[in-house]
Amino acid sequence: MPQADNQDFYEGAGKRFMQADLFTPPIYDYLVAEGDFWRKSLYGLGRVMEVGCGAGNNLVALAPHIDRLIGVDYAEQMVNHAQQRTQDFDHVKVLRG
């Protein structure tokens, strides 16, 4: 698959996962449980890198608990969202890669 097609796919998938209709009560409950799991599992670690960070949901949730966070995503639009959402955290960096 050509590079441009890959990027189009990931950009489209990222946009889909941000649409409000996807977040039904069971999905929301799952995401809350997932966030709790990550906070408990990673609490106290000095550095964490999330590959495939999307719009930065986990980065925002983990930022108060981790000393240094790096998020990486392939989709430029998702990186932009994650950067905007984490701009108040000096110890969080989001990269496209």
PDB file of C-alpha atoms in Angstrom:
ATOM      1  CA  MET A   1       0.000   0.000   0.000  1.00  0.00           C
ATOM      2  CA  PRO A   2       1.480   3.421  -0.924  1.00  0.00           C
ATOM      3  CA  GLN A   3       2.524   5.766   1.880  1.00  0.00           C
ATOM      4  CA  ALA A   4      -0.268   8.291   1.182  1.00  0.00           C
ATOM      5  CA  ASP A   5      -2.926   5.585   1.421  1.00  0.00           C
ATOM      6  CA  ASN A   6      -1.581   4.489   4.816  1.00  0.00           C
ATOM      7  CA  GLN A   7      -1.708   8.027   6.096  1.00  0.00           C
ATOM      8  CA  ASP A   8      -5.244   8.520   4.787  1.00  0.00           C
ATOM      9  CA  PHE A   9      -6.314   5.305   6.532  1.00  0.00           C
ATOM     10  CA  TYR A  10      -4.872   6.292   9.903  1.00  0.00           C
ATOM     11  CA  GLU A  11      -6.171   9.844   9.687  1.00  0.00           C
ATOM     12  CA  GLY A  12      -9.662   8.495   8.911  1.00  0.00           C
ATOM     13  CA  ALA A  13      -9.529   5.914  11.681  1.00  0.00           C
ATOM     14  CA  GLY A  14      -8.407   8.539  14.163  1.00  0.00           C
ATOM     15  CA  LYS A  15     -11.260  10.860  13.219  1.00  0.00           C
ATOM     16  CA  ARG A  16     -13.749   8.002  13.586  1.00  0.00           C
ATOM     17  CA  PHE A  17     -12.556   7.198  17.098  1.00  0.00           C
ATOM     18  CA  MET A  18     -13.164  10.804  18.126  1.00  0.00           C
ATOM     19  CA  GLN A  19     -16.828  10.854  17.105  1.00  0.00           C
ATOM     20  CA  ALA A  20     -19.234  11.122  20.031  1.00  0.00           C
ATOM     21  CA  ASP A  21     -21.637   8.436  18.765  1.00  0.00           C
ATOM     22  CA  LEU A  22     -18.938   5.816  19.309  1.00  0.00           C
ATOM     23  CA  PHE A  23     -18.883   6.452  23.059  1.00  0.00           C
ATOM     24  CA  THR A  24     -21.879   4.445  24.181  1.00  0.00           C
ATOM     25  CA  PRO A  25     -22.217   3.745  27.934  1.00  0.00           C
ATOM     26  CA  PRO A  26     -20.470   0.337  27.700  1.00  0.00           C
ATOM     27  CA  ILE A  27     -17.589   1.840  25.699  1.00  0.00           C
ATOM     28  CA  TYR A  28     -17.301   4.713  28.158  1.00  0.00           C
ATOM     29  CA  ASP A  29     -17.232   2.256  31.093  1.00  0.00           C
ATOM     30  CA  TYR A  30     -14.514   0.277  29.338  1.00  0.00           C
ATOM     31  CA  LEU A  31     -12.421   3.408  28.761  1.00  0.00           C
ATOM     32  CA  VAL A  32     -12.736   4.392  32.427  1.00  0.00           C
ATOM     33  CA  ALA A  33     -11.629   0.895  33.498  1.00  0.00           C
ATOM     34  CA  GLU A  34      -8.765   0.987  30.994  1.00  0.00           C
ATOM     35  CA  GLY A  35      -7.608   4.353  32.358  1.00  0.00           C
ATOM     36  CA  ASP A  36      -7.723   3.023  35.923  1.00  0.00           C
ATOM     37  CA  PHE A  37      -5.674  -0.017  34.861  1.00  0.00           C
ATOM     38  CA  TRP A  38      -2.990   2.111  33.210  1.00  0.00           C
ATOM     39  CA  ARG A  39      -2.748   4.505  36.151  1.00  0.00           C
ATOM     40  CA  LYS A  40      -2.369   1.624  38.629  1.00  0.00           C
ATOM     41  CA  SER A  41       0.052  -0.319  36.422  1.00  0.00           C
ATOM     42  CA  LEU A  42       2.303   2.604  35.537  1.00  0.00           C
ATOM     43  CA  TYR A  43       2.094   4.654  38.745  1.00  0.00           C
ATOM     44  CA  GLY A  44       5.513   5.626  40.016  1.00  0.00           C
ATOM     45  CA  LEU A  45       7.395   5.005  36.787  1.00  0.00           C
ATOM     46  CA  GLY A  46       9.711   7.804  35.783  1.00  0.00           C
ATOM     47  CA  ARG A  47       9.247   7.574  32.015  1.00  0.00           C
ATOM     48  CA  VAL A  48       6.580   6.122  29.747  1.00  0.00           C
ATOM     49  CA  MET A  49       6.320   6.087  25.959  1.00  0.00           C
ATOM     50  CA  GLU A  50       2.976   5.388  24.333  1.00  0.00           C
ATOM     51  CA  VAL A  51       3.234   4.239  20.731  1.00  0.00           C
ATOM     52  CA  GLY A  52      -0.029   4.878  18.904  1.00  0.00           C
ATOM     53  CA  CYS A  53      -1.157   7.596  21.307  1.00  0.00           C
ATOM     54  CA  GLY A  54      -3.981   8.820  19.058  1.00  0.00           C
ATOM     55  CA  ALA A  55      -5.598  11.975  20.396  1.00  0.00           C
ATOM     56  CA  GLY A  56      -3.759  11.632  23.711  1.00  0.00           C
ATOM     57  CA  ASN A  57      -6.420  10.163  25.999  1.00  0.00           C
ATOM     58  CA  ASN A  58      -3.925   8.082  27.962  1.00  0.00           C
ATOM     59  CA  LEU A  59      -1.341  10.860  27.977  1.00  0.00           C
ATOM     60  CA  VAL A  60      -3.805  13.250  29.600  1.00  0.00           C
ATOM     61  CA  ALA A  61      -4.870  10.632  32.150  1.00  0.00           C
ATOM     62  CA  LEU A  62      -1.295   9.638  33.010  1.00  0.00           C
ATOM     63  CA  ALA A  63       0.300  13.097  33.023  1.00  0.00           C
ATOM     64  CA  PRO A  64      -0.374  13.790  36.716  1.00  0.00           C
ATOM     65  CA  HIS A  65       1.178  10.439  37.712  1.00  0.00           C
ATOM     66  CA  ILE A  66       4.279  10.033  35.516  1.00  0.00           C
ATOM     67  CA  ASP A  67       7.441  12.161  35.502  1.00  0.00           C
ATOM     68  CA  ARG A  68       8.037  12.102  31.728  1.00  0.00           C
ATOM     69  CA  LEU A  69       5.648  11.027  28.960  1.00  0.00           C
ATOM     70  CA  ILE A  70       6.273  10.681  25.253  1.00  0.00           C
ATOM     71  CA  GLY A  71       3.452   9.925  22.847  1.00  0.00           C
ATOM     72  CA  VAL A  72       4.051   8.859  19.251  1.00  0.00           C
ATOM     73  CA  ASP A  73       1.471   8.491  16.506  1.00  0.00           C
ATOM     74  CA  TYR A  74       1.569   8.088  12.741  1.00  0.00           C
ATOM     75  CA  ALA A  75      -1.447  10.262  11.962  1.00  0.00           C
ATOM     76  CA  GLU A  76      -0.593  13.956  11.839  1.00  0.00           C
ATOM     77  CA  GLN A  77      -4.101  15.004  12.845  1.00  0.00           C
ATOM     78  CA  MET A  78      -3.989  12.782  15.947  1.00  0.00           C
ATOM     79  CA  VAL A  79      -0.581  14.196  16.892  1.00  0.00           C
ATOM     80  CA  ASN A  80      -2.006  17.709  16.590  1.00  0.00           C
ATOM     81  CA  HIS A  81      -4.942  16.807  18.859  1.00  0.00           C
ATOM     82  CA  ALA A  82      -2.672  15.146  21.407  1.00  0.00           C
ATOM     83  CA  GLN A  83      -0.317  18.133  21.389  1.00  0.00           C
ATOM     84  CA  GLN A  84      -3.206  20.518  21.996  1.00  0.00           C
ATOM     85  CA  ARG A  85      -4.622  18.370  24.793  1.00  0.00           C
ATOM     86  CA  THR A  86      -1.270  18.041  26.575  1.00  0.00           C
ATOM     87  CA  GLN A  87       0.076  21.557  26.032  1.00  0.00           C
ATOM     88  CA  ASP A  88      -0.323  22.427  29.732  1.00  0.00           C
ATOM     89  CA  PHE A  89       2.020  19.597  30.763  1.00  0.00           C
ATOM     90  CA  ASP A  90       5.686  20.567  30.375  1.00  0.00           C
ATOM     91  CA  HIS A  91       6.773  16.954  30.883  1.00  0.00           C
ATOM     92  CA  VAL A  92       4.669  15.519  28.002  1.00  0.00           C
ATOM     93  CA  LYS A  93       5.956  15.471  24.438  1.00  0.00           C
ATOM     94  CA  VAL A  94       4.017  14.210  21.407  1.00  0.00           C
ATOM     95  CA  LEU A  95       5.798  13.276  18.192  1.00  0.00           C
ATOM     96  CA  ARG A  96       4.752  12.086  14.763  1.00  0.00           C
ATOM     97  CA  GLY A  97       6.518   8.924  13.741  1.00  0.00           C
TER      98      GLY A  97
END
